[in-house]
Amino acid sequence: MQLVSLGDITEHKRVEEALQKRENCLRKQSKTLVQLAKSKTLQQGDLSAALREITEAAAQTVEADRVSVWLYNSDHSKVECVDLYDTITKRHSCGMSLLKANFPAYFQALEEQRSIAAHDACNDDRTQELSEPYLSAFGIASLLNAPIWLGGRLVGVVCHEHIGRIRQWTLEEENFAGSIADFVTLAIEASERKAAQEALQQSEAEFRAIFERSSVGIGLVDMKARIVDVNPALCQILGYSREDLSGKRFTDYIFKQEGDLELYKQLISGTCDRLEMERRFLHKDGKFVWALLSISLISSQNGEPQYFLAMIEDITKRKQTELELCESKEAAEAGSRAKSEFLATMSHELRTPLNAIMGLSQLLQQEMVGSLNDKQKEYVNCIYSSGEHLLALINDILDLSKVEAGKEELFLSKLLVQELCDYVISTVRDRAEEKKLQLIAEIDEQADFCIGDERRVKQMLLNLLTNAIKFTPAGKVCLEVKKVPQGITFTVSDTGIGIDPGQFKFLFEPFKQLDSRLNRQYEGTGLGLALTRKLAHLHGGDVTVESVLGKGSKFQLFLPNQPPVEGDARRFCEEIFYLDEEQSTQQQITVKKT
């Protein structure tokens, strides 16, 4: 008799089958990951091809209906589908997008979790936002999503989708999805690396083209001053071939100056970004070549100085022109100084006999040596008035020549504006009344004083007012004084004959009179305005003009708060502002302009 033992091993078999299935899945997943790791497509940097390979492999391994890769756009406002593989149609597609603002819970889950395993995607808190616009449209029941990270930043998501019935994702499948996302990261990095290499190659090609075709000489020099490479333009500048210059010391071709070594040390240490200097180079035939030399540093990847980049522009012709112009300028200045000194000397020489003529004619006018008949009085008066006119002309020539020769001295003091205006207005009032002109003075209350040489300021204002009266047949002449932030302005306006704007350039040139029918009837030498502007410049100010032909002119004299002075005189000039009015009118400063 035999005994047979029977037992139910159904559960045991089910567990064994589950274990076997799990082992097969793991083996399949491992095989896929190894194949992707060895894939040349991922290493070549073609992102589209790499993503197609990844999505197909992932879909076949986990038996998902669809696997897709979504990447953020440039401003991180939405994700865009760059590749979707459908296992039913076996086709790839792209183009869909999801706005981040419309699905806050889903995108927050992507940033916070390693994966989203939504078995029932339509009812899962993380993915139910996608139900109406996306899941229901494609019949998707379950989702397995893994975020894609690059450099610590979320850049997209790999999405595994199951259509139809709800599917339970296993822990192994979640881990596999994370690995697939890592491979997408590698593919993106390879693509960016390839793009960077291509950009570098393009940049190098462009630089080489510029290097070879540039009209400016370019040399690449190592840190020991040996020439590594030169372009054709530099070869032409120096007269050597590229082979002749290669390996030679760059400094052997430059005429160095004292302090050059210190400049190079500053460049290497980073004290300055670039050196620019004019230096002479030695040509092969022994002649000198003037060049504008610009030197900058090229550093290695670790930031260490590796090369000097020297840019050499041939400026020989320009330097020759500069030297010729300099010589011409010096000759012209010497001639101008000689002319001014001659005029100053001659003016003094002319004054001596002229003073005698005027003095003696004045005695005759006063009949100190006997009575005169009417004809004799007429002649004596003509002699005296002509002498006065000639003396005024000589004085203007003397003043102008002193300024131009740099021998004019200013005695600066604090001047009361009201007193200045009263003096000049009273001086020219008779001339204005003779022509029946209205003479007006308008002084700003804030314009109480100015800084200047009293005699010269009065002379400038008298010149402007006298000119205005002389060239105004009828109407009015106005002196307006205003305080401005930088100083004070004296504006002399009239309703006279006016000036053609095309003639402005001749106004302030000595011995120039404007060539117009209206103007030629008035006497004068053309020295007044030229002297006025030069005296204004000597004070640190200026004279400007506005005019309309036939309607009148407006001349403005500007005097600054602080005229330019030299040495310790500036301190005294500044102290003058703190003196009271009585003291300031007595304090004077002598400033010699050279």
Coordinates of C-alpha atoms in Angstrom, one line a residue:
M1 CA 0.0 0.0 0.0
Q2 CA 1.5 3.3 -1.0
L3 CA 0.8 6.7 0.6
V4 CA 0.6 9.8 -1.7
S5 CA 1.0 13.3 -0.2
L6 CA -0.9 16.0 -2.1
G7 CA -0.5 19.8 -1.5
D8 CA -1.8 23.0 -3.2
I9 CA 1.2 24.8 -4.8
T10 CA -0.7 27.3 -6.8
E11 CA 0.4 30.2 -4.7
H12 CA 4.0 29.1 -4.8
K13 CA 3.8 28.8 -8.6
R14 CA 2.3 32.3 -8.8
V15 CA 5.1 33.7 -6.7
E16 CA 7.7 32.0 -8.8
E17 CA 6.1 33.3 -12.0
A18 CA 6.0 36.8 -10.6
L19 CA 9.6 36.6 -9.6
Q20 CA 10.5 35.2 -13.0
K21 CA 8.6 38.0 -14.7
R22 CA 10.2 40.6 -12.4
E23 CA 13.6 39.1 -13.2
N24 CA 12.9 39.2 -16.9
C25 CA 11.8 42.8 -16.7
L26 CA 15.0 43.8 -14.8
R27 CA 17.1 41.9 -17.3
K28 CA 15.3 43.6 -20.2
Q29 CA 15.7 47.0 -18.6
S30 CA 19.4 46.4 -17.8
K31 CA 20.0 45.4 -21.4
T32 CA 18.3 48.5 -22.8
L33 CA 20.3 50.8 -20.5
V34 CA 23.6 49.1 -21.5
Q35 CA 22.7 49.5 -25.2
L36 CA 21.9 53.2 -24.7
A37 CA 25.1 53.7 -22.8
K38 CA 27.1 52.2 -25.8
S39 CA 25.0 54.1 -28.4
K40 CA 27.1 56.2 -30.8
T41 CA 24.0 58.2 -31.6
L42 CA 23.9 59.7 -28.1
Q43 CA 27.6 60.5 -28.3
Q44 CA 27.6 62.2 -31.7
G45 CA 25.5 65.1 -30.4
D46 CA 22.5 64.8 -32.8
L47 CA 19.7 65.5 -30.3
S48 CA 16.8 64.6 -32.6
A49 CA 18.3 61.2 -33.5
A50 CA 19.3 60.5 -29.9
L51 CA 15.8 61.2 -28.6
R52 CA 14.2 59.0 -31.2
E53 CA 16.4 56.1 -30.1
I54 CA 15.7 56.7 -26.4
T55 CA 11.9 56.9 -26.8
E56 CA 11.7 53.8 -28.9
A57 CA 13.9 51.8 -26.5
A58 CA 11.9 53.0 -23.5
A59 CA 8.6 52.2 -25.1
Q60 CA 9.6 48.7 -26.1
T61 CA 11.2 47.9 -22.7
V62 CA 8.3 48.9 -20.4
E63 CA 5.7 48.1 -23.1
A64 CA 4.2 51.6 -22.9
D65 CA 1.8 52.7 -25.6
R66 CA 3.6 56.1 -26.0
V67 CA 6.8 57.6 -24.8
S68 CA 7.6 61.2 -25.2
V69 CA 10.2 63.9 -24.3
W70 CA 9.1 67.4 -23.4
L71 CA 11.5 70.3 -22.9
Y72 CA 11.0 73.7 -21.4
N73 CA 11.1 76.7 -23.8
S74 CA 13.7 79.6 -23.3
D75 CA 11.7 81.5 -20.7
H76 CA 10.6 78.4 -18.8
S77 CA 6.9 79.3 -19.4
K78 CA 5.9 76.0 -21.1
V79 CA 7.1 72.5 -22.1
E80 CA 7.1 71.5 -25.7
C81 CA 7.1 68.0 -27.1
V82 CA 10.3 67.5 -29.0
D83 CA 9.7 63.7 -29.7
L84 CA 6.8 61.3 -29.2
Y85 CA 7.0 57.6 -30.2
D86 CA 3.7 55.7 -30.7
T87 CA 4.2 51.9 -30.5
I88 CA 0.9 51.3 -32.3
T89 CA 1.7 53.4 -35.4
K90 CA 5.5 53.1 -34.9
R91 CA 5.9 56.8 -35.8
H92 CA 7.5 59.8 -34.2
S93 CA 5.9 63.2 -33.9
C94 CA 6.3 66.5 -32.1
G95 CA 4.9 70.0 -31.6
M96 CA 2.5 69.9 -28.7
S97 CA 3.0 72.2 -25.7
L98 CA 1.6 72.7 -22.2
L99 CA 1.6 76.1 -20.5
K100 CA 3.1 75.9 -17.0
A101 CA 0.7 78.5 -15.6
N102 CA -2.3 76.3 -16.5
F103 CA -1.1 73.2 -14.6
P104 CA 0.6 74.4 -11.3
A105 CA 0.1 71.1 -9.3
Y106 CA 1.6 69.0 -12.1
F107 CA 4.7 71.2 -12.6
Q108 CA 5.2 71.6 -8.9
A109 CA 5.3 67.8 -8.6
L110 CA 7.8 67.5 -11.4
E111 CA 10.2 69.8 -9.4
E112 CA 9.7 68.1 -6.1
Q113 CA 9.6 64.3 -7.0
R114 CA 12.0 62.0 -8.8
S115 CA 9.1 60.5 -10.7
I116 CA 5.3 60.7 -11.0
A117 CA 3.8 57.2 -11.1
A118 CA 0.1 58.0 -11.7
H119 CA -1.7 54.7 -11.9
D120 CA -5.1 56.4 -12.3
A121 CA -3.9 59.6 -14.0
C122 CA -7.3 61.3 -14.2
N123 CA -7.9 61.1 -10.5
D124 CA -4.3 61.5 -9.2
D125 CA -3.9 64.9 -7.5
R126 CA -0.6 65.5 -9.4
T127 CA -2.0 64.8 -12.9
Q128 CA -5.7 65.3 -12.9
E129 CA -5.2 68.9 -14.2
L130 CA -4.1 67.2 -17.5
S131 CA -7.3 65.2 -17.8
E132 CA -9.5 67.3 -20.0
P133 CA -7.0 69.0 -22.3
Y134 CA -4.7 66.0 -22.7
L135 CA -5.4 62.7 -21.1
S136 CA -9.0 62.2 -22.2
A137 CA -8.2 63.4 -25.7
F138 CA -5.8 60.5 -26.2
G139 CA -7.4 57.9 -24.0
I140 CA -4.5 57.9 -21.5
A141 CA -5.3 56.0 -18.3
S142 CA -1.9 55.8 -16.6
L143 CA 1.2 58.1 -16.6
L144 CA 4.8 57.5 -15.6
N145 CA 6.7 60.7 -15.8
A146 CA 10.4 61.4 -14.9
P147 CA 11.8 64.9 -14.7
I148 CA 14.9 65.8 -16.7
W149 CA 17.6 67.7 -14.8
L150 CA 20.6 69.5 -16.3
G151 CA 23.1 71.3 -14.2
G152 CA 20.8 71.4 -11.2
R153 CA 17.9 72.9 -13.2
L154 CA 14.7 71.2 -14.4
V155 CA 14.7 71.3 -18.2
G156 CA 11.9 68.9 -19.1
V157 CA 10.2 65.5 -18.6
V158 CA 10.1 62.0 -20.0
C159 CA 6.5 60.8 -20.2
H160 CA 5.5 57.1 -20.4
E161 CA 1.8 56.7 -21.3
H162 CA -0.6 53.7 -21.1
I163 CA -3.9 53.8 -23.0
G164 CA -7.1 52.0 -22.1
R165 CA -7.2 50.3 -18.7
I166 CA -5.5 51.5 -15.6
R167 CA -1.9 50.2 -15.2
Q168 CA 0.0 49.7 -12.0
W169 CA 3.6 51.0 -12.4
T170 CA 6.2 49.0 -10.6
L171 CA 9.1 50.4 -8.5
E172 CA 11.5 48.9 -11.1
E173 CA 9.7 50.8 -13.9
E174 CA 9.9 54.0 -11.9
N175 CA 13.7 53.6 -11.5
F176 CA 14.0 52.7 -15.2
A177 CA 12.1 55.9 -16.1
G178 CA 14.5 57.9 -14.0
S179 CA 17.4 56.3 -15.8
I180 CA 15.8 57.1 -19.2
A181 CA 15.6 60.8 -18.1
D182 CA 19.3 60.7 -17.2
F183 CA 20.1 59.5 -20.8
V184 CA 18.1 62.4 -22.2
T185 CA 20.3 64.7 -20.0
L186 CA 23.4 63.0 -21.5
A187 CA 22.0 63.5 -25.0
I188 CA 21.3 67.2 -24.4
E189 CA 24.8 67.7 -23.0
A190 CA 26.3 66.0 -26.0
S191 CA 24.2 68.2 -28.3
E192 CA 25.3 71.4 -26.5
R193 CA 28.9 70.2 -26.6
K194 CA 28.7 69.6 -30.3
A195 CA 27.1 73.0 -30.8
A196 CA 29.8 74.7 -28.8
Q197 CA 32.5 72.9 -30.8
E198 CA 30.9 73.9 -34.1
A199 CA 30.6 77.5 -32.9
L200 CA 34.3 77.4 -31.8
Q201 CA 35.3 76.0 -35.2
Q202 CA 33.2 78.6 -36.9
S203 CA 34.7 81.3 -34.8
E204 CA 38.2 80.0 -35.4
A205 CA 37.5 80.0 -39.1
E206 CA 36.2 83.5 -39.1
F207 CA 39.1 84.7 -37.0
R208 CA 41.5 83.0 -39.4
A209 CA 39.9 84.7 -42.3
I210 CA 40.1 88.1 -40.6
F211 CA 43.7 87.3 -39.5
E212 CA 44.8 86.5 -43.1
R213 CA 42.9 89.3 -44.9
S214 CA 43.2 92.1 -42.4
S215 CA 45.0 95.2 -43.6
V216 CA 46.3 95.7 -40.0
G217 CA 49.3 93.7 -39.1
I218 CA 48.6 90.9 -36.5
G219 CA 51.1 88.9 -34.6
L220 CA 50.6 86.1 -32.0
V221 CA 53.5 86.1 -29.5
D222 CA 54.2 83.7 -26.7
M223 CA 55.0 84.7 -23.1
K224 CA 58.8 84.6 -23.9
A225 CA 58.3 87.2 -26.7
R226 CA 58.8 84.5 -29.5
I227 CA 56.6 85.0 -32.6
V228 CA 54.1 82.1 -33.0
D229 CA 52.2 83.4 -36.1
V230 CA 51.9 86.5 -38.2
N231 CA 49.5 87.6 -40.9
P232 CA 50.5 88.8 -44.4
A233 CA 49.9 92.4 -43.5
L234 CA 52.5 92.3 -40.8
C235 CA 54.9 90.5 -43.1
Q236 CA 54.5 93.4 -45.6
I237 CA 55.0 96.0 -42.9
L238 CA 58.3 94.5 -41.8
G239 CA 59.4 93.2 -45.2
Y240 CA 59.9 89.6 -44.0
S241 CA 58.2 86.3 -44.9
R242 CA 56.2 84.3 -42.3
E243 CA 58.9 81.7 -42.2
D244 CA 61.5 84.4 -41.5
L245 CA 59.6 85.8 -38.5
S246 CA 58.4 82.5 -37.0
G247 CA 60.3 81.8 -33.7
K248 CA 62.1 85.2 -33.7
R249 CA 61.8 87.6 -30.8
F250 CA 59.1 90.1 -31.4
T251 CA 60.9 92.8 -29.4
D252 CA 63.9 92.6 -31.7
Y253 CA 61.9 94.5 -34.4
I254 CA 60.7 97.3 -32.0
F255 CA 62.6 100.4 -30.9
K256 CA 61.9 100.2 -27.2
Q257 CA 61.5 103.1 -24.9
E258 CA 62.2 103.5 -21.2
G259 CA 59.3 102.2 -19.2
D260 CA 58.1 99.7 -21.8
L261 CA 59.0 96.7 -19.6
E262 CA 57.0 98.1 -16.7
L263 CA 54.0 98.5 -19.1
Y264 CA 54.2 94.8 -20.1
K265 CA 54.3 93.8 -16.5
Q266 CA 51.2 95.8 -15.8
L267 CA 49.4 94.1 -18.7
I268 CA 50.4 90.6 -17.5
S269 CA 49.4 91.4 -13.9
G270 CA 46.0 92.6 -15.1
T271 CA 46.5 96.2 -14.0
C272 CA 45.4 97.2 -17.5
D273 CA 43.4 95.5 -20.2
R274 CA 45.4 96.6 -23.2
L275 CA 48.5 98.6 -24.2
E276 CA 48.4 101.2 -27.0
M277 CA 51.5 103.1 -28.0
E278 CA 53.3 104.5 -31.0
R279 CA 56.6 102.9 -31.7
R280 CA 59.1 102.6 -34.6
F281 CA 59.7 99.2 -36.2
L282 CA 62.7 98.1 -38.1
H283 CA 62.0 97.1 -41.7
K284 CA 64.1 94.4 -43.4
D285 CA 65.8 97.0 -45.7
G286 CA 66.9 99.1 -42.6
K287 CA 64.3 101.9 -42.8
F288 CA 62.1 102.9 -39.9
V289 CA 58.3 102.2 -39.9
W290 CA 56.1 104.2 -37.6
A291 CA 53.2 102.0 -36.2
L292 CA 50.4 102.2 -33.8
L293 CA 50.9 99.2 -31.6
S294 CA 48.1 97.7 -29.6
I295 CA 48.9 94.7 -27.3
S296 CA 46.4 92.5 -25.4
L297 CA 46.5 89.2 -23.6
I298 CA 45.1 85.8 -24.6
S299 CA 44.6 83.6 -21.5
S300 CA 44.4 79.8 -21.3
Q301 CA 41.3 77.9 -20.0
N302 CA 42.6 78.2 -16.4
G303 CA 43.0 82.0 -16.8
E304 CA 46.8 82.0 -17.0
P305 CA 48.3 84.4 -19.6
Q306 CA 49.3 82.4 -22.7
Y307 CA 49.9 84.7 -25.6
F308 CA 50.3 88.4 -26.5
L309 CA 48.1 89.5 -29.4
A310 CA 49.8 92.4 -31.2
M311 CA 48.0 94.6 -33.6
I312 CA 50.3 96.8 -35.7
E313 CA 48.9 99.6 -37.9
D314 CA 51.4 101.4 -40.3
I315 CA 51.1 105.2 -39.5
T316 CA 54.4 106.2 -41.2
K317 CA 52.6 108.6 -43.6
R318 CA 50.5 110.1 -40.8
K319 CA 53.6 110.7 -38.7
Q320 CA 55.4 112.4 -41.6
T321 CA 52.4 114.6 -42.1
E322 CA 52.2 115.4 -38.4
L323 CA 55.9 116.3 -38.4
E324 CA 55.4 118.6 -41.4
L325 CA 52.4 120.2 -39.8
C326 CA 54.3 120.6 -36.5
E327 CA 57.1 122.3 -38.3
S328 CA 54.6 124.5 -40.2
K329 CA 52.8 125.4 -37.0
E330 CA 56.0 126.3 -35.2
A331 CA 57.0 128.5 -38.2
A332 CA 53.6 130.1 -38.2
E333 CA 53.6 130.7 -34.4
A334 CA 57.1 132.2 -34.7
G335 CA 56.0 134.5 -37.5
S336 CA 52.9 135.5 -35.5
R337 CA 55.0 136.2 -32.4
A338 CA 57.5 138.2 -34.5
K339 CA 54.6 140.1 -36.0
S340 CA 53.0 140.9 -32.6
E341 CA 56.3 141.9 -31.1
F342 CA 57.0 144.1 -34.1
L343 CA 53.5 145.7 -33.8
A344 CA 54.0 146.3 -30.1
T345 CA 57.4 147.9 -30.7
M346 CA 56.1 150.0 -33.6
S347 CA 53.0 151.1 -31.7
H348 CA 55.3 152.5 -28.9
E349 CA 57.5 154.2 -31.5
L350 CA 54.5 155.8 -33.2
R351 CA 53.1 157.1 -29.9
T352 CA 56.1 159.3 -29.2
P353 CA 55.8 161.6 -32.2
L354 CA 52.0 161.4 -32.1
N355 CA 51.9 162.6 -28.5
A356 CA 54.0 165.6 -29.6
I357 CA 51.7 166.3 -32.5
M358 CA 48.6 166.1 -30.3
G359 CA 50.2 168.1 -27.5
L360 CA 51.3 170.9 -29.8
S361 CA 48.0 171.0 -31.7
Q362 CA 46.2 171.3 -28.4
L363 CA 48.4 174.2 -27.4
L364 CA 47.5 175.9 -30.8
Q365 CA 43.8 175.2 -30.2
Q366 CA 44.1 177.0 -26.8
E367 CA 45.9 179.9 -28.6
M368 CA 48.7 179.7 -26.0
V369 CA 51.2 181.0 -28.6
G370 CA 49.0 183.5 -30.3
S371 CA 45.6 183.9 -31.9
L372 CA 44.5 181.9 -35.0
N373 CA 42.2 182.8 -37.8
D374 CA 39.2 180.7 -38.7
K375 CA 41.1 178.7 -41.3
Q376 CA 44.0 178.0 -39.0
K377 CA 41.6 176.8 -36.3
E378 CA 39.9 174.5 -38.7
Y379 CA 43.3 173.0 -39.7
V380 CA 44.4 172.6 -36.1
N381 CA 41.1 170.9 -35.1
C382 CA 41.5 168.5 -38.0
I383 CA 45.1 167.8 -36.9
Y384 CA 44.0 167.1 -33.3
S385 CA 40.9 164.9 -34.2
S386 CA 43.0 162.9 -36.7
G387 CA 45.7 162.4 -34.0
E388 CA 43.0 161.2 -31.6
H389 CA 41.7 158.7 -34.1
L390 CA 45.3 157.6 -34.9
L391 CA 46.0 157.2 -31.2
A392 CA 42.9 155.1 -30.6
L393 CA 44.0 152.9 -33.5
I394 CA 47.5 152.5 -32.1
N395 CA 46.2 151.7 -28.7
D396 CA 44.0 148.9 -30.2
I397 CA 47.0 147.5 -32.1
L398 CA 49.1 147.6 -29.0
D399 CA 46.5 145.9 -26.9
L400 CA 45.9 143.2 -29.5
S401 CA 49.6 142.5 -30.1
K402 CA 50.2 142.2 -26.3
V403 CA 47.4 139.6 -26.0
E404 CA 48.6 137.7 -29.0
A405 CA 52.2 137.8 -27.8
G406 CA 51.2 136.5 -24.4
K407 CA 52.4 139.6 -22.5
E408 CA 49.0 140.9 -21.3
E409 CA 48.6 141.0 -17.5
L410 CA 45.2 140.9 -15.8
F411 CA 44.6 142.6 -12.4
L412 CA 41.6 140.6 -11.1
S413 CA 39.3 142.1 -8.5
K414 CA 35.7 141.9 -7.3
L415 CA 33.8 144.5 -9.4
L416 CA 30.4 146.1 -8.7
V417 CA 28.2 145.5 -11.7
Q418 CA 26.1 148.6 -11.1
E419 CA 29.2 150.9 -11.1
L420 CA 30.6 149.2 -14.3
C421 CA 27.3 149.8 -16.1
D422 CA 26.9 153.4 -14.9
Y423 CA 30.4 154.2 -16.2
V424 CA 30.0 152.7 -19.7
I425 CA 26.5 154.0 -20.2
S426 CA 27.5 157.5 -19.2
T427 CA 30.5 157.3 -21.5
V428 CA 28.5 156.4 -24.6
R429 CA 25.3 158.4 -23.8
D430 CA 26.4 161.5 -25.7
R431 CA 27.0 159.4 -28.9
A432 CA 23.6 157.8 -28.5
E433 CA 21.8 161.1 -28.0
E434 CA 23.5 162.6 -31.1
K435 CA 21.9 159.8 -33.2
K436 CA 18.6 160.1 -31.1
L437 CA 18.9 156.5 -30.0
Q438 CA 17.2 155.1 -26.9
L439 CA 19.9 153.8 -24.5
I440 CA 18.6 151.2 -21.9
A441 CA 20.3 149.3 -19.1
E442 CA 18.6 146.4 -17.4
I443 CA 20.5 144.7 -14.5
D444 CA 19.4 141.5 -12.7
E445 CA 19.1 142.0 -9.0
Q446 CA 21.3 138.9 -8.4
A447 CA 24.0 140.3 -10.7
D448 CA 25.7 142.4 -7.9
F449 CA 29.3 141.7 -8.8
C450 CA 31.7 140.0 -11.1
I451 CA 35.4 139.0 -11.2
G452 CA 37.7 140.6 -13.7
D453 CA 40.2 143.3 -14.6
E454 CA 38.3 146.5 -14.2
R455 CA 40.0 148.4 -17.1
R456 CA 39.6 145.5 -19.5
V457 CA 36.0 144.8 -18.6
K458 CA 35.1 148.4 -19.2
Q459 CA 37.0 148.3 -22.5
M460 CA 35.1 145.2 -23.6
L461 CA 31.7 146.7 -22.7
L462 CA 32.6 150.0 -24.3
N463 CA 33.7 148.3 -27.5
L464 CA 30.4 146.4 -27.7
L465 CA 28.2 149.5 -26.9
T466 CA 30.2 151.7 -29.3
N467 CA 29.8 149.2 -32.1
A468 CA 26.1 148.9 -31.4
I469 CA 25.6 152.7 -31.5
K470 CA 27.7 153.0 -34.6
F471 CA 25.7 150.5 -36.6
T472 CA 22.3 151.5 -35.4
P473 CA 20.7 154.3 -37.5
A474 CA 17.5 154.5 -35.5
G475 CA 15.8 152.6 -32.6
K476 CA 17.5 151.5 -29.4
V477 CA 20.6 150.0 -27.8
C478 CA 20.2 147.9 -24.7
L479 CA 22.7 146.6 -22.1
E480 CA 21.2 143.6 -20.2
V481 CA 23.1 142.0 -17.3
K482 CA 22.1 138.6 -15.9
K483 CA 23.5 136.2 -13.3
V484 CA 23.9 132.6 -14.5
P485 CA 25.1 129.5 -12.6
Q486 CA 28.6 129.6 -14.0
G487 CA 29.1 133.4 -14.0
I488 CA 27.6 136.5 -15.4
T489 CA 26.5 137.7 -18.9
F490 CA 26.5 141.2 -20.4
T491 CA 24.3 141.3 -23.5
V492 CA 24.4 144.3 -25.8
S493 CA 21.5 144.3 -28.3
D494 CA 20.5 146.8 -30.9
T495 CA 18.0 147.5 -33.7
G496 CA 20.7 148.3 -36.3
I497 CA 21.7 147.0 -39.7
G498 CA 22.3 143.5 -38.6
I499 CA 24.8 140.9 -39.9
D500 CA 24.5 138.2 -42.5
P501 CA 25.1 134.8 -40.6
G502 CA 27.4 133.9 -43.4
Q503 CA 29.7 136.7 -42.3
F504 CA 29.9 135.6 -38.6
K505 CA 33.2 133.8 -39.2
F506 CA 34.9 137.1 -40.1
L507 CA 33.5 139.1 -37.2
F508 CA 36.3 138.4 -34.7
E509 CA 39.2 138.4 -37.0
P510 CA 41.5 141.4 -36.6
F511 CA 41.6 144.0 -39.4
K512 CA 38.5 142.5 -41.0
Q513 CA 35.5 144.6 -41.9
L514 CA 32.4 142.9 -43.3
D515 CA 31.9 143.5 -47.0
S516 CA 28.3 144.9 -47.2
R517 CA 26.9 148.1 -48.7
L518 CA 25.4 149.2 -45.4
N519 CA 28.6 148.5 -43.5
R520 CA 31.2 150.1 -45.8
Q521 CA 29.9 153.6 -45.0
Y522 CA 31.1 153.3 -41.4
E523 CA 34.7 153.9 -40.5
G524 CA 36.8 151.5 -38.4
T525 CA 39.7 149.0 -38.5
G526 CA 37.9 145.8 -37.4
L527 CA 40.1 145.5 -34.2
G528 CA 37.4 146.2 -31.6
L529 CA 35.6 142.8 -31.7
A530 CA 38.8 140.8 -32.2
L531 CA 40.3 142.4 -29.1
T532 CA 37.1 142.0 -27.1
R533 CA 36.9 138.3 -27.7
K534 CA 40.6 137.8 -26.9
L535 CA 40.3 139.7 -23.7
A536 CA 37.2 137.6 -22.8
H537 CA 39.1 134.4 -23.5
L538 CA 41.9 135.8 -21.2
H539 CA 39.3 136.0 -18.4
G540 CA 38.1 132.5 -19.1
G541 CA 34.9 133.7 -20.8
D542 CA 33.8 134.3 -24.4
V543 CA 31.8 136.6 -26.7
T544 CA 29.0 135.2 -28.8
V545 CA 26.8 136.8 -31.4
E546 CA 23.2 136.5 -32.8
S547 CA 22.0 138.6 -35.6
V548 CA 19.4 139.0 -38.4
L549 CA 20.3 141.1 -41.4
G550 CA 18.3 144.4 -41.4
K551 CA 16.8 143.8 -37.9
G552 CA 19.7 144.1 -35.4
S553 CA 22.3 142.2 -33.5
K554 CA 22.9 140.8 -30.0
F555 CA 26.4 140.4 -28.6
Q556 CA 26.9 138.5 -25.3
L557 CA 29.9 138.7 -23.1
F558 CA 30.3 135.9 -20.6
L559 CA 32.6 136.2 -17.5
P560 CA 33.0 133.1 -15.3
N561 CA 32.8 133.1 -11.5
Q562 CA 36.4 131.9 -11.3
P563 CA 38.7 133.0 -14.2
P564 CA 41.6 130.7 -15.0
V565 CA 44.6 131.7 -12.9
E566 CA 48.0 130.2 -12.3
G567 CA 49.9 128.9 -9.2
D568 CA 49.0 130.3 -5.8
A569 CA 46.9 133.1 -7.4
R570 CA 44.0 130.7 -7.5
R571 CA 43.9 130.6 -3.7
F572 CA 43.7 134.4 -3.5
C573 CA 41.1 134.4 -6.3
E574 CA 38.9 132.1 -4.3
E575 CA 39.5 134.1 -1.1
I576 CA 38.2 137.2 -2.8
F577 CA 34.6 135.8 -2.6
Y578 CA 34.7 135.9 1.2
L579 CA 35.8 139.6 1.5
D580 CA 33.3 142.2 2.1
E581 CA 32.5 144.7 -0.7
E582 CA 34.7 147.5 0.6
Q583 CA 37.7 145.2 1.0
S584 CA 37.2 143.3 -2.2
T585 CA 37.2 146.5 -4.3
Q586 CA 40.7 147.3 -2.8
Q587 CA 42.1 143.8 -3.1
Q588 CA 43.8 143.2 -6.5
I589 CA 45.5 140.1 -8.0
T590 CA 48.0 140.2 -10.8
V591 CA 47.9 137.2 -13.1
K592 CA 50.4 137.1 -16.0
K593 CA 49.0 135.0 -19.0
T594 CA 51.7 133.2 -21.0

